[in-house]
XYZ file of C-alpha atoms in Angstrom:
474
model
C 31.805 0.050 -51.392
C 34.036 2.731 -49.647
C 34.560 5.722 -51.514
C 38.494 5.676 -52.222
C 40.508 8.288 -51.995
C 41.155 9.959 -55.400
C 44.903 10.443 -56.597
C 44.687 14.222 -56.157
C 43.472 15.018 -53.045
C 47.655 14.070 -52.255
C 48.534 17.579 -54.362
C 45.072 19.777 -52.956
C 46.250 18.617 -49.869
C 50.292 19.825 -50.421
C 48.312 23.214 -52.100
C 46.986 24.249 -48.638
C 49.263 23.645 -46.248
C 52.104 25.428 -48.326
C 49.754 27.864 -49.032
C 48.507 28.326 -45.393
C 52.649 28.101 -44.598
C 53.529 31.474 -46.488
C 50.097 33.125 -45.097
C 50.638 32.439 -42.298
C 54.840 33.409 -41.646
C 54.642 35.894 -43.582
C 50.728 37.884 -43.717
C 49.582 39.690 -46.300
C 50.088 43.886 -46.110
C 48.805 46.612 -48.143
C 49.840 50.058 -49.067
C 48.432 52.574 -50.177
C 48.982 56.217 -49.741
C 51.161 56.010 -46.754
C 49.028 53.825 -44.671
C 49.367 50.090 -44.128
C 47.170 47.933 -44.300
C 47.585 43.901 -42.116
C 44.848 41.866 -43.932
C 46.069 38.256 -42.757
C 49.298 38.771 -39.187
C 52.246 37.184 -39.518
C 55.357 35.740 -37.561
C 55.946 39.429 -37.493
C 53.501 40.429 -35.756
C 53.440 38.076 -33.046
C 53.949 39.680 -29.904
C 56.539 39.363 -27.636
C 56.245 38.432 -24.344
C 58.114 39.937 -21.106
C 60.107 37.227 -20.877
C 61.529 37.766 -24.137
C 61.265 41.380 -25.406
C 60.712 43.815 -22.207
C 58.370 46.070 -21.771
C 56.712 48.687 -20.000
C 55.658 48.992 -16.173
C 52.679 51.342 -15.942
C 51.343 52.814 -13.080
C 47.471 53.858 -12.061
C 45.704 55.947 -9.732
C 42.433 57.611 -9.089
C 42.102 60.519 -11.021
C 40.832 63.505 -8.817
C 41.919 62.981 -5.390
C 39.267 59.506 -5.101
C 39.281 57.885 -2.498
C 38.683 54.449 -4.514
C 37.281 51.882 -1.784
C 39.378 48.525 -1.517
C 35.889 46.100 -3.653
C 35.830 48.882 -6.355
C 39.805 49.382 -7.188
C 40.205 45.442 -7.160
C 37.029 46.172 -10.071
C 39.102 48.077 -11.662
C 41.856 45.718 -11.632
C 39.527 43.830 -13.593
C 38.764 45.976 -16.015
C 42.048 46.831 -17.317
C 42.586 42.533 -17.182
C 39.831 43.019 -19.870
C 40.675 45.383 -21.754
C 44.502 44.244 -22.445
C 42.971 40.537 -22.701
C 40.674 42.200 -25.977
C 43.644 43.588 -27.424
C 45.677 39.796 -27.244
C 47.778 40.991 -24.549
C 47.534 38.147 -22.436
C 51.188 37.525 -20.914
C 50.570 40.720 -18.371
C 51.164 41.462 -14.246
C 48.747 43.611 -12.639
C 48.519 44.684 -8.754
C 46.321 45.993 -6.307
C 47.891 48.472 -3.948
C 44.415 48.984 -1.872
C 47.480 51.287 1.158
C 48.014 53.769 -1.914
C 45.205 53.181 -4.172
C 47.618 52.576 -7.206
C 47.229 49.459 -9.924
C 50.333 48.542 -10.922
C 50.026 46.795 -14.764
C 52.969 45.649 -16.668
C 52.732 44.389 -20.013
C 55.242 43.691 -22.921
C 56.014 45.726 -26.096
C 53.254 45.835 -29.587
C 54.577 44.098 -32.011
C 57.574 45.423 -34.630
C 58.483 47.683 -31.955
C 62.622 49.342 -32.594
C 61.917 52.451 -30.503
C 60.905 51.597 -27.110
C 58.618 54.283 -25.630
C 57.029 53.869 -22.981
C 54.893 56.639 -22.873
C 53.543 55.429 -26.609
C 52.022 51.766 -25.024
C 50.958 53.705 -22.206
C 48.564 54.921 -25.414
C 47.716 51.987 -26.274
C 45.951 50.117 -22.991
C 43.927 53.599 -23.544
C 43.074 55.885 -20.261
C 40.671 54.629 -17.732
C 38.003 56.642 -18.436
C 34.829 56.177 -16.972
C 31.901 55.214 -18.754
C 28.219 56.614 -18.621
C 24.394 56.653 -20.334
C 23.423 59.716 -20.946
C 19.263 61.324 -21.961
C 20.312 63.263 -24.861
C 23.350 64.284 -25.698
C 23.385 67.622 -24.429
C 26.714 68.847 -23.481
C 28.693 71.915 -22.105
C 31.851 73.322 -22.954
C 34.158 75.237 -19.704
C 36.307 77.236 -19.632
C 39.807 75.746 -21.250
C 37.732 74.356 -23.987
C 36.532 70.708 -22.749
C 33.278 68.746 -23.988
C 31.332 68.398 -20.271
C 28.328 66.177 -20.865
C 25.468 67.667 -19.240
C 22.407 65.378 -19.654
C 21.241 63.213 -16.680
C 23.179 59.737 -16.039
C 21.454 56.410 -16.999
C 23.481 53.859 -16.217
C 26.908 53.843 -15.542
C 29.977 51.449 -16.295
C 28.288 49.190 -13.004
C 25.542 48.219 -14.038
C 26.751 47.036 -17.298
C 27.551 43.087 -17.130
C 28.796 42.611 -21.380
C 28.844 44.379 -24.492
C 29.602 42.086 -27.043
C 28.931 42.740 -31.119
C 27.910 40.304 -33.825
C 25.912 40.753 -37.384
C 21.477 40.703 -37.757
C 19.664 41.462 -40.874
C 18.716 45.295 -41.360
C 15.861 46.807 -42.399
C 16.025 45.415 -45.842
C 17.550 42.045 -45.306
C 21.336 43.307 -45.508
C 23.624 42.038 -42.321
C 24.494 44.476 -40.774
C 27.446 44.500 -37.868
C 25.380 45.579 -33.778
C 27.163 45.806 -30.116
C 24.617 44.175 -28.637
C 24.369 44.881 -24.094
C 24.322 43.087 -21.841
C 23.094 44.715 -17.993
C 22.976 43.749 -14.840
C 19.764 41.873 -12.970
C 18.177 41.769 -9.603
C 16.883 44.664 -7.540
C 15.108 48.503 -9.383
C 18.569 49.776 -8.883
C 19.866 46.860 -11.368
C 20.409 48.181 -15.392
C 17.974 45.846 -16.737
C 15.261 48.263 -14.528
C 17.132 51.545 -15.144
C 17.035 51.177 -18.503
C 13.770 49.914 -18.821
C 12.865 52.863 -17.203
C 14.929 55.079 -19.572
C 13.577 53.574 -22.448
C 10.152 53.526 -21.291
C 10.769 57.397 -21.263
C 12.945 58.410 -24.567
C 11.298 55.710 -26.465
C 9.251 57.270 -30.106
C 11.295 61.357 -29.180
C 13.405 60.707 -30.877
C 15.982 61.738 -27.991
C 19.036 59.313 -27.435
C 21.413 57.455 -25.118
C 24.482 58.708 -25.682
C 27.233 56.464 -24.744
C 30.138 58.440 -23.059
C 33.224 57.564 -21.891
C 34.480 60.476 -19.777
C 33.908 63.621 -21.755
C 34.254 62.092 -24.687
C 30.508 61.427 -26.819
C 31.270 57.248 -28.499
C 28.381 56.785 -29.775
C 24.028 57.870 -29.369
C 22.088 55.513 -30.433
C 17.915 55.941 -30.878
C 15.627 54.254 -28.404
C 13.525 52.544 -30.849
C 10.989 50.030 -28.281
C 10.928 50.066 -24.358
C 14.186 47.201 -23.069
C 12.779 45.649 -19.825
C 14.816 42.005 -20.498
C 18.328 43.906 -19.262
C 19.581 43.575 -23.815
C 20.067 45.642 -26.128
C 21.486 46.709 -29.042
C 23.301 49.789 -30.898
C 22.808 49.765 -34.137
C 24.793 52.021 -37.108
C 26.747 52.560 -39.486
C 29.980 49.916 -37.462
C 31.626 47.127 -39.867
C 33.632 44.174 -38.420
C 36.487 46.935 -36.458
C 34.251 49.471 -35.637
C 31.908 47.019 -33.957
C 34.306 45.338 -31.922
C 35.735 48.159 -30.231
C 33.163 49.855 -29.404
C 32.547 46.628 -27.385
C 35.742 46.154 -26.250
C 35.243 49.288 -25.115
C 32.495 49.339 -22.893
C 33.571 46.364 -21.627
C 36.709 47.823 -20.568
C 35.771 51.258 -19.330
C 33.694 50.312 -16.527
C 35.161 51.502 -13.722
C 33.758 53.018 -10.939
C 35.970 55.832 -11.130
C 38.464 57.310 -13.309
C 42.369 56.381 -13.397
C 44.403 58.480 -14.751
C 48.338 57.356 -15.704
C 51.127 58.407 -12.144
C 54.184 56.979 -13.718
C 55.444 54.685 -15.957
C 58.862 52.690 -16.639
C 60.423 50.108 -19.365
C 61.628 47.072 -18.205
C 64.346 44.852 -19.477
C 63.575 40.716 -20.689
C 64.083 38.899 -18.630
C 65.760 36.328 -21.459
C 66.243 38.391 -24.227
C 65.505 37.925 -27.949
C 68.949 36.669 -28.153
C 67.962 33.753 -26.374
C 65.016 33.762 -28.703
C 67.513 33.868 -32.376
C 69.230 30.228 -30.439
C 66.421 28.951 -29.693
C 65.074 28.669 -33.191
C 68.143 27.811 -34.244
C 67.701 24.767 -32.007
C 64.203 24.164 -33.072
C 65.767 24.596 -37.232
C 68.156 21.510 -36.160
C 65.274 19.159 -34.664
C 62.728 19.803 -36.735
C 64.920 18.607 -39.704
C 67.113 15.632 -37.549
C 63.217 14.962 -36.700
C 62.169 14.883 -40.442
C 65.199 12.403 -41.483
C 63.813 10.417 -38.874
C 60.647 10.083 -40.134
C 61.181 9.314 -42.955
C 63.745 6.986 -42.661
C 62.643 4.654 -40.199
C 58.602 5.033 -41.832
C 59.841 5.760 -45.155
C 55.773 6.708 -47.386
C 54.361 7.612 -44.236
C 57.170 9.294 -42.843
C 57.757 11.637 -45.848
C 53.939 12.503 -45.409
C 54.222 12.851 -41.997
C 56.431 15.185 -42.354
C 54.911 17.916 -44.624
C 51.481 17.485 -41.984
C 53.958 18.737 -38.892
C 54.664 21.851 -40.420
C 51.058 22.163 -41.684
C 50.061 21.831 -37.135
C 53.722 23.910 -36.849
C 51.202 27.257 -39.048
C 47.780 26.564 -37.773
C 49.460 27.272 -34.102
C 51.465 30.508 -35.627
C 48.920 31.359 -36.832
C 46.685 31.145 -34.094
C 49.439 33.244 -32.491
C 48.735 36.117 -34.833
C 45.433 36.350 -34.663
C 45.417 34.549 -38.076
C 42.457 33.082 -37.592
C 38.705 36.351 -37.407
C 36.568 33.661 -35.112
C 39.701 34.143 -32.290
C 42.153 36.870 -31.385
C 45.880 35.775 -31.025
C 47.652 35.596 -27.914
C 51.225 36.233 -26.396
C 54.442 33.764 -26.898
C 56.270 33.420 -23.998
C 59.079 31.485 -23.222
C 56.587 28.865 -21.314
C 54.328 29.206 -25.036
C 56.923 28.119 -26.980
C 57.896 25.009 -24.204
C 53.529 24.822 -25.416
C 54.555 24.615 -29.102
C 57.753 21.898 -28.575
C 55.065 19.683 -26.386
C 52.068 20.108 -28.428
C 54.820 18.883 -31.705
C 56.151 15.994 -29.324
C 52.493 14.775 -29.439
C 52.492 15.106 -33.120
C 55.174 13.137 -33.556
C 53.569 10.836 -31.736
C 51.005 10.512 -33.433
C 52.321 9.527 -36.619
C 54.821 7.200 -35.486
C 52.206 5.610 -33.830
C 49.783 5.363 -36.925
C 53.419 4.456 -39.069
C 54.156 0.921 -36.789
C 50.238 0.145 -37.317
C 51.147 0.808 -41.121
C 54.060 -1.571 -40.564
C 51.822 -4.926 -38.580
C 49.201 -4.644 -40.683
C 50.798 -4.807 -43.571
C 53.492 -8.167 -42.475
C 50.276 -9.745 -41.239
C 49.356 -10.182 -44.791
C 46.444 -7.745 -45.226
C 46.592 -5.142 -48.480
C 48.104 -1.927 -48.896
C 44.550 -0.590 -49.116
C 43.056 -2.760 -45.706
C 46.215 -2.143 -43.730
C 46.462 1.532 -44.032
C 42.480 1.737 -43.878
C 42.957 -0.686 -41.058
C 45.905 1.347 -39.246
C 44.813 4.284 -38.813
C 41.356 3.615 -36.940
C 43.410 1.745 -34.592
C 45.617 3.952 -34.392
C 42.756 6.644 -33.973
C 42.245 5.701 -30.299
C 45.675 5.749 -28.538
C 46.144 8.776 -30.358
C 42.796 10.385 -28.753
C 43.959 8.911 -25.670
C 47.385 10.411 -25.386
C 46.388 13.666 -26.744
C 42.750 13.909 -24.469
C 44.939 14.731 -21.401
C 46.303 17.263 -22.682
C 43.694 19.192 -24.186
C 41.743 19.232 -20.240
C 45.156 20.403 -19.016
C 45.046 22.817 -21.569
C 41.421 24.440 -20.985
C 42.037 24.667 -16.960
C 45.450 25.949 -16.765
C 43.932 28.947 -20.007
C 40.530 29.229 -17.500
C 42.786 28.788 -13.848
C 44.995 31.491 -15.225
C 43.441 33.324 -18.432
C 41.358 37.071 -17.766
C 38.337 36.641 -16.115
C 36.114 37.827 -19.427
C 37.858 34.686 -21.387
C 35.534 31.814 -22.947
C 37.130 28.925 -20.777
C 37.442 31.072 -17.942
C 33.890 32.089 -17.169
C 32.931 28.278 -17.429
C 35.648 27.273 -15.134
C 34.835 30.075 -12.753
C 31.409 29.255 -12.646
C 31.470 25.171 -12.397
C 35.027 24.516 -9.911
C 36.795 27.827 -9.652
C 34.191 29.806 -8.381
C 34.387 29.470 -4.692
C 38.926 31.036 -5.559
C 38.888 34.252 -6.256
C 40.067 35.719 -10.372
C 44.064 34.744 -10.590
C 45.695 36.012 -14.101
C 49.543 34.700 -15.086
C 50.172 35.702 -18.606
C 52.606 32.889 -19.192
C 51.228 30.299 -17.616
C 47.848 30.992 -20.012
C 50.171 31.121 -23.093
C 51.211 28.229 -22.460
C 48.055 26.271 -22.190
C 46.634 28.440 -25.459
C 49.788 27.282 -27.192
C 49.412 23.723 -26.247
C 45.340 23.533 -26.417
C 46.023 24.172 -30.073
C 48.767 22.361 -31.212
C 46.547 19.585 -30.094
C 43.788 20.295 -31.735
C 46.901 21.272 -35.683
C 47.400 18.283 -34.692
C 44.818 15.640 -35.187
C 43.749 18.201 -38.288
C 46.791 17.673 -39.962
C 48.675 14.597 -38.415
C 45.858 12.731 -38.298
C 43.279 14.028 -41.110
C 44.898 15.546 -43.469
C 47.918 12.511 -43.089
C 45.371 10.143 -43.177
C 44.277 11.782 -47.135
C 47.532 12.126 -47.818
C 48.491 8.385 -47.279
C 45.512 6.798 -48.795
C 46.052 9.185 -52.407
C 49.692 8.465 -52.411
C 48.976 4.289 -52.409
C 46.831 5.061 -55.328
C 49.179 5.032 -57.679
C 51.000 2.130 -58.868
C 54.299 3.464 -58.212
C 53.798 3.919 -54.614
C 51.929 0.810 -53.935
C 55.251 -1.010 -53.046
C 54.475 -2.667 -49.719
C 59.143 -1.978 -48.202
C 57.842 2.156 -48.948
C 55.539 1.772 -45.439
C 57.403 -0.539 -44.165
C 56.483 -4.164 -45.445
C 58.244 -7.380 -46.939
C 57.893 -6.049 -50.966
C 55.255 -8.182 -53.141
């Protein structure tokens, strides 16, 4: 005998959707002294794309007259893309001018900025520093008071394949955040071989291997063992944020040469925030009309569908803001808004399929419980078939047009797009991102949560009238 859904389930699911929606929309901040700390990001923290809000146009060039090769310039451009991706700035345009040894970068303003200061925006992107690993922490000071590292160079940014961060037990068995390094391999001059020789020399001596961004030492881990597999762990008093920041800094700082900002200017939006307000107003009106339509046509299941749609929209907004700790946020562009609208349409379609199925099963003479259970079971295959195509399209778009370090880009570039160069187009990525998230949220709220709510309401005597589900009264 199958376990029946409890009456309280409806209220539990609705309470969860309401709390989740409120937190996703308003966020959570607290003020300590003069500092405001954001615990949960809300819609005000969404970074709007260049097409909506505008942004900055920055030109970088090699420092000290360095003559970069085309390969080095392209590598530097890819690292800038990685840094932008780590900051959640997916809407960006990057051009390499090999003839003039320049890299032109365009990216949107920060969320909530009221005064357009291109200089501050460039600071957010960060200085294009050169990464080095050195024996010891020795340094000297020049006539201008600048600290200059003097230790022998063990590795450069070119020797680091990837940095990440995770948690592992310390000597007391408590979990601590650490930064992980994966070095290049293949040959005597690979990062793996260089690091193996250096750690073998310094193991047990107490001499650390310091990590420098230009003349700034960012870490100095002590060598506790010989590392021969090209994988190292940096331990220290890291938090989740500081460990991620160091990993991002290492990844994005792995440049073959130092770069400086030669010019920057502001760029205006192609649409404007006034048009965004009009889009939002149209969205509110459209949602209200959809809600009325669903309730009139499908009655109780239609009412539940409206609640589920609210949860789906909240889930999409939460993904954009970075509400979920396991995934970074994304920049919202006009194509991204189109992805949200398309996914909402798929959500409405899923509830229409289910509502029609419930009507058919009830009119065929089945009991209310059986009609609801069979309707959701049979509707699921049709909903899955209709959404799986969108999932595949969204993954391909995110893989083809995302930053090179992104999850889907790494997978698809190794299996499908390996014969083509990397292409980053933020507005296309934004469409794929919101479409994929919307479809996933549709299954969570529009299928799973909606089913729980309908089954729960059907347990109440007041909601057992078959007319409430589109059938004839009995």
